[in-house]
Tab-separated table of C-alpha atoms and ligand atoms in Angstrom:
chain	number	residue	atom	x	y	z
A	64	MET	CA	2.416	18.309	-25.245
A	65	ALA	CA	2.735	19.794	-21.796
A	66	LYS	CA	4.545	23.097	-21.269
A	67	ILE	CA	7.122	23.107	-18.471
A	68	LEU	CA	8.698	26.138	-16.824
A	69	ILE	CA	12.186	25.710	-15.349
A	70	VAL	CA	13.233	28.286	-12.732
A	71	GLU	CA	16.903	27.703	-11.950
A	72	ASP	CA	19.689	30.254	-11.574
A	73	GLU	CA	22.463	27.771	-12.327
A	74	LYS	CA	22.487	28.167	-16.085
A	75	LYS	CA	24.254	24.861	-16.711
A	76	ILE	CA	21.581	22.937	-14.858
A	77	ALA	CA	18.795	24.951	-16.496
A	78	ARG	CA	20.252	24.291	-19.947
A	79	PHE	CA	20.689	20.587	-19.215
A	80	LEU	CA	17.084	20.262	-18.011
A	81	GLU	CA	15.819	22.269	-20.977
A	82	LEU	CA	17.552	19.942	-23.453
A	83	GLU	CA	16.399	16.783	-21.688
A	84	LEU	CA	12.795	17.945	-21.439
A	85	LYS	CA	12.713	19.102	-25.053
A	86	HIS	CA	14.118	15.738	-26.039
A	87	GLU	CA	11.127	14.154	-24.274
A	88	GLY	CA	8.855	16.333	-26.385
A	89	TYR	CA	7.877	18.939	-23.785
A	90	GLU	CA	7.617	22.599	-24.568
A	91	VAL	CA	10.086	24.373	-22.255
A	92	ILE	CA	10.514	27.899	-20.932
A	93	CYS	CA	13.325	28.973	-18.596
A	94	ALA	CA	13.664	31.709	-15.990
A	95	TYR	CA	16.817	32.425	-14.011
A	96	ASP	CA	15.677	34.182	-10.835
A	97	GLY	CA	12.679	34.032	-8.534
A	98	ARG	CA	10.940	37.179	-9.722
A	99	GLU	CA	11.275	36.322	-13.407
A	100	GLY	CA	10.150	32.798	-12.548
A	101	LEU	CA	6.999	33.950	-10.755
A	102	ASP	CA	6.121	36.263	-13.658
A	103	ALA	CA	6.650	33.476	-16.178
A	104	ALA	CA	4.558	31.068	-14.098
A	105	LEU	CA	1.676	33.528	-13.842
A	106	SER	CA	1.753	34.831	-17.413
A	107	GLY	CA	3.070	31.813	-19.333
A	108	LYS	CA	0.537	29.383	-17.809
A	109	PRO	CA	2.824	26.349	-17.890
A	110	ASP	CA	1.387	22.919	-17.042
A	111	LEU	CA	4.155	22.262	-14.546
A	112	LEU	CA	6.875	24.201	-12.758
A	113	ILE	CA	10.346	22.937	-11.871
A	114	LEU	CA	11.507	25.317	-9.179
A	115	ASP	CA	14.933	25.632	-7.606
A	116	LEU	CA	14.829	26.459	-3.886
A	117	MET	CA	17.815	28.826	-3.670
A	118	LEU	CA	17.184	31.624	-6.164
A	119	PRO	CA	18.178	35.286	-6.431
A	120	LEU	CA	15.530	38.014	-5.771
A	121	LEU	CA	12.820	35.618	-4.563
A	122	SER	CA	13.437	32.214	-2.996
A	123	GLY	CA	11.758	29.148	-4.415
A	124	ILE	CA	9.634	28.885	-1.295
A	125	GLU	CA	8.431	32.469	-1.710
A	126	VAL	CA	7.704	31.908	-5.413
A	127	CYS	CA	5.666	28.840	-4.495
A	128	ARG	CA	3.791	30.636	-1.733
A	129	ARG	CA	2.799	33.525	-3.998
A	130	LEU	CA	1.938	31.234	-6.896
A	131	ARG	CA	-0.403	29.223	-4.684
A	132	GLN	CA	-2.523	32.281	-3.996
A	133	THR	CA	-3.925	31.973	-7.511
A	134	SER	CA	-2.702	28.757	-9.091
A	135	ASP	CA	-2.666	25.042	-8.408
A	136	MET	CA	-0.179	24.137	-11.140
A	137	PRO	CA	2.058	21.211	-10.151
A	138	VAL	CA	5.394	22.329	-8.665
A	139	ILE	CA	8.468	20.129	-8.316
A	140	MET	CA	11.097	21.758	-6.106
A	141	LEU	CA	14.824	21.262	-6.541
A	142	THR	CA	17.301	21.782	-3.762
A	143	ALA	CA	20.861	21.053	-2.796
A	144	LYS	CA	19.781	20.636	0.800
A	145	ASP	CA	18.725	17.294	2.129
A	146	ASP	CA	16.884	18.385	5.204
A	147	VAL	CA	13.421	17.329	6.305
A	148	SER	CA	12.570	20.796	7.586
A	149	ASP	CA	13.294	22.323	4.147
A	150	LYS	CA	11.210	19.637	2.509
A	151	VAL	CA	8.351	20.202	4.895
A	152	MET	CA	8.545	23.959	4.380
A	153	GLY	CA	8.585	23.631	0.596
A	154	LEU	CA	5.732	21.170	0.617
A	155	ASP	CA	3.842	23.298	3.080
A	156	MET	CA	4.100	26.233	0.690
A	157	GLY	CA	2.355	24.055	-1.851
A	158	ALA	CA	5.083	22.227	-3.753
A	159	ASP	CA	3.800	18.862	-4.977
A	160	ASP	CA	7.114	17.106	-5.001
A	161	TYR	CA	10.727	17.537	-4.030
A	162	MET	CA	14.072	16.475	-5.489
A	163	THR	CA	17.475	16.806	-3.909
A	164	LYS	CA	20.380	17.664	-6.181
A	165	PRO	CA	22.180	15.843	-7.648
A	166	PHE	CA	19.404	13.665	-9.038
A	167	ALA	CA	19.045	11.231	-11.920
A	168	ILE	CA	17.229	12.822	-14.848
A	169	GLU	CA	15.162	9.642	-15.294
A	170	GLU	CA	13.781	10.110	-11.812
A	171	LEU	CA	12.814	13.701	-12.493
A	172	LEU	CA	11.153	12.671	-15.767
A	173	ALA	CA	9.197	9.975	-13.926
A	174	ARG	CA	7.993	12.459	-11.333
A	175	ILE	CA	7.006	14.942	-14.021
A	176	ARG	CA	4.850	12.252	-15.613
A	177	VAL	CA	3.266	11.423	-12.232
A	178	ALA	CA	2.541	15.093	-11.490
A	179	LEU	CA	1.019	15.725	-14.923
A	180	LYS	CA	-1.075	12.569	-14.745
A	181	LYS	CA	-2.327	13.427	-11.271
A	182	ARG	CA	-3.249	16.854	-12.571
A	183	ARG	CA	-5.259	15.340	-15.412
A	184	LEU	CA	-7.028	13.022	-12.974
A	185	THR	CA	-7.896	15.710	-10.450
A	186	GLY	CA	-8.184	18.711	-12.753
A	187	LYS	CA	-11.919	19.011	-13.140
A	188	THR	CA	-13.781	17.391	-10.315
A	189	HIS	CA	-16.839	18.527	-8.436
A	190	GLU	CA	-16.602	15.858	-5.836
A	191	THR	CA	-17.435	16.678	-2.243
A	192	LEU	CA	-16.712	14.696	0.910
A	193	THR	CA	-18.673	14.994	4.135
A	194	GLU	CA	-18.203	13.165	7.443
A	195	GLY	CA	-19.894	14.556	10.507
A	196	PRO	CA	-19.145	18.289	10.629
A	197	VAL	CA	-16.222	18.087	8.182
A	198	HIS	CA	-17.014	19.014	4.592
A	199	MET	CA	-14.578	19.183	1.668
A	200	ASP	CA	-15.260	20.605	-1.772
A	201	LEU	CA	-12.616	19.112	-4.023
A	202	SER	CA	-13.215	21.503	-6.909
A	203	SER	CA	-12.842	24.733	-4.961
A	204	TYR	CA	-10.376	23.397	-2.359
A	205	GLY	CA	-12.816	24.553	0.301
A	206	VAL	CA	-12.977	22.914	3.715
A	207	THR	CA	-15.431	23.653	6.492
A	208	CYS	CA	-15.940	22.250	9.963
A	209	ALA	CA	-19.387	22.822	11.449
A	210	GLY	CA	-19.797	25.575	8.867
A	211	ASN	CA	-16.550	27.351	9.762
A	212	GLU	CA	-13.959	27.800	7.065
A	213	VAL	CA	-10.776	25.777	7.662
A	214	ASN	CA	-7.659	27.086	5.937
A	215	LEU	CA	-5.492	24.214	4.741
A	216	THR	CA	-2.357	24.186	2.634
A	217	LYS	CA	-2.563	22.142	-0.548
A	218	LYS	CA	-0.745	19.157	0.991
A	219	GLU	CA	-2.895	19.217	4.103
A	220	PHE	CA	-5.931	19.306	1.827
A	221	ASP	CA	-4.717	16.383	-0.292
A	222	LEU	CA	-3.902	14.348	2.815
A	223	LEU	CA	-7.283	15.001	4.427
A	224	ALA	CA	-9.096	14.219	1.157
A	225	TYR	CA	-7.282	10.904	0.847
A	226	LEU	CA	-8.065	9.931	4.438
A	227	MET	CA	-11.704	10.997	4.090
A	228	ARG	CA	-12.079	8.955	0.917
A	229	HIS	CA	-11.000	5.988	3.036
A	230	THR	CA	-13.081	6.853	6.093
A	231	GLY	CA	-13.016	4.047	8.650
A	232	GLU	CA	-10.012	2.358	7.039
A	233	ALA	CA	-6.530	2.244	8.536
A	234	VAL	CA	-4.133	3.752	6.001
A	235	SER	CA	-0.394	3.148	6.322
A	236	ARG	CA	2.160	5.947	6.279
A	237	ASP	CA	3.748	4.419	3.177
A	238	GLU	CA	0.428	4.430	1.365
A	239	LEU	CA	-0.124	8.074	2.309
A	240	LEU	CA	3.335	8.982	1.029
A	241	ASN	CA	2.705	7.144	-2.223
A	242	GLU	CA	-0.777	8.442	-2.820
A	243	VAL	CA	-0.563	11.970	-1.461
A	244	TRP	CA	3.053	12.827	-2.190
A	245	GLY	CA	2.991	10.746	-5.359
A	246	TYR	CA	6.061	8.564	-4.910
A	247	GLU	CA	8.213	6.886	-2.274
A	248	PHE	CA	9.414	9.805	-0.180
A	249	ALA	CA	12.716	8.039	0.554
A	250	GLY	CA	11.644	6.753	3.954
A	251	ASP	CA	10.651	10.134	5.326
A	252	THR	CA	7.417	8.881	6.840
A	253	ASN	CA	7.780	11.499	9.564
A	254	VAL	CA	6.588	13.996	6.948
A	255	VAL	CA	3.197	12.274	7.249
A	256	ASP	CA	3.283	12.623	11.035
A	257	VAL	CA	4.092	16.321	10.719
A	258	TYR	CA	1.112	16.899	8.423
A	259	ILE	CA	-1.243	14.857	10.591
A	260	ARG	CA	-0.215	17.120	13.459
A	261	TYR	CA	-1.046	20.219	11.386
A	262	LEU	CA	-4.450	18.766	10.519
A	263	ARG	CA	-5.193	17.841	14.121
A	264	ASN	CA	-4.387	21.377	15.218
A	265	LYS	CA	-6.703	22.842	12.606
A	266	LEU	CA	-9.565	20.356	13.036
A	267	ASP	CA	-9.640	18.106	16.076
A	268	GLU	CA	-8.135	20.492	18.583
A	269	LYS	CA	-9.743	23.649	17.281
A	270	TYR	CA	-13.243	22.179	17.112
A	271	SER	CA	-12.956	19.667	19.987
A	272	ILE	CA	-13.777	16.699	17.779
A	273	LYS	CA	-11.998	13.433	17.061
A	274	THR	CA	-11.448	12.588	13.405
A	275	LEU	CA	-7.778	11.699	12.934
A	276	HIS	CA	-6.944	8.492	14.751
A	277	THR	CA	-3.498	6.965	15.142
A	278	ILE	CA	-3.558	3.250	14.348
A	279	ARG	CA	-0.627	1.700	16.157
A	280	ALA	CA	2.019	0.054	13.977
A	281	VAL	CA	0.031	0.997	10.850
A	282	GLY	CA	-0.672	4.658	10.335
A	283	TYR	CA	-3.826	6.725	10.496
A	284	MET	CA	-7.568	6.515	10.073
A	285	PHE	CA	-10.211	9.160	9.492
A	286	LYS	CA	-13.371	8.488	11.475
A	287	TYR	CA	-15.646	11.076	12.965
A	288	GLU	CA	-16.465	10.702	16.638
A	289	GLU	CA	-18.407	13.248	18.635
B	356	CA	CA1	20.061	27.901	-7.058
């Protein structure tokens, strides 16, 4: 059974989550501040991390940022804030999913299952995607454009990979939210727009190419044009 690390300074919430997850059959470890949480994530090698945003010593965002330098373990962030900019920042630092407190435990359990399943599906792939000058190596998370390395965050990478897999097809914002973020992101389709903008800055604008097309009233399409 999967091992889950909970990093949450509110002991009551941590204890509640620990009991619920153990009840579901998961192995559970807990940490109560950001530094302890980062250590436990790096040394304990959990399969998934549930990470509170507001933590003593190191914030959840900082924990996630440092973790992502060496690990791609799934991270579900918890926060009391319901603010798109916090969500975007957390996701940009590499969190896979986001939950606003208070939340229903069933919903968290469902998202844990999605994140673990996605991990199993994408864990060991050597797939590559190439369209024009854009090349993605899905096993090493490497992206190049005309041979130049392109540094993408994990979410930017996942979004680009999804669009490239559907090259020439119009993909709706809702589909992107479902497939890339893994669930209905409660109507926040502007998160998709924000990430498309990041990708355009790093690809289309930087290399004077056209790959990310806006399809009016639908969403986006990846198609390379010189
Ligand atoms: Ca907290």
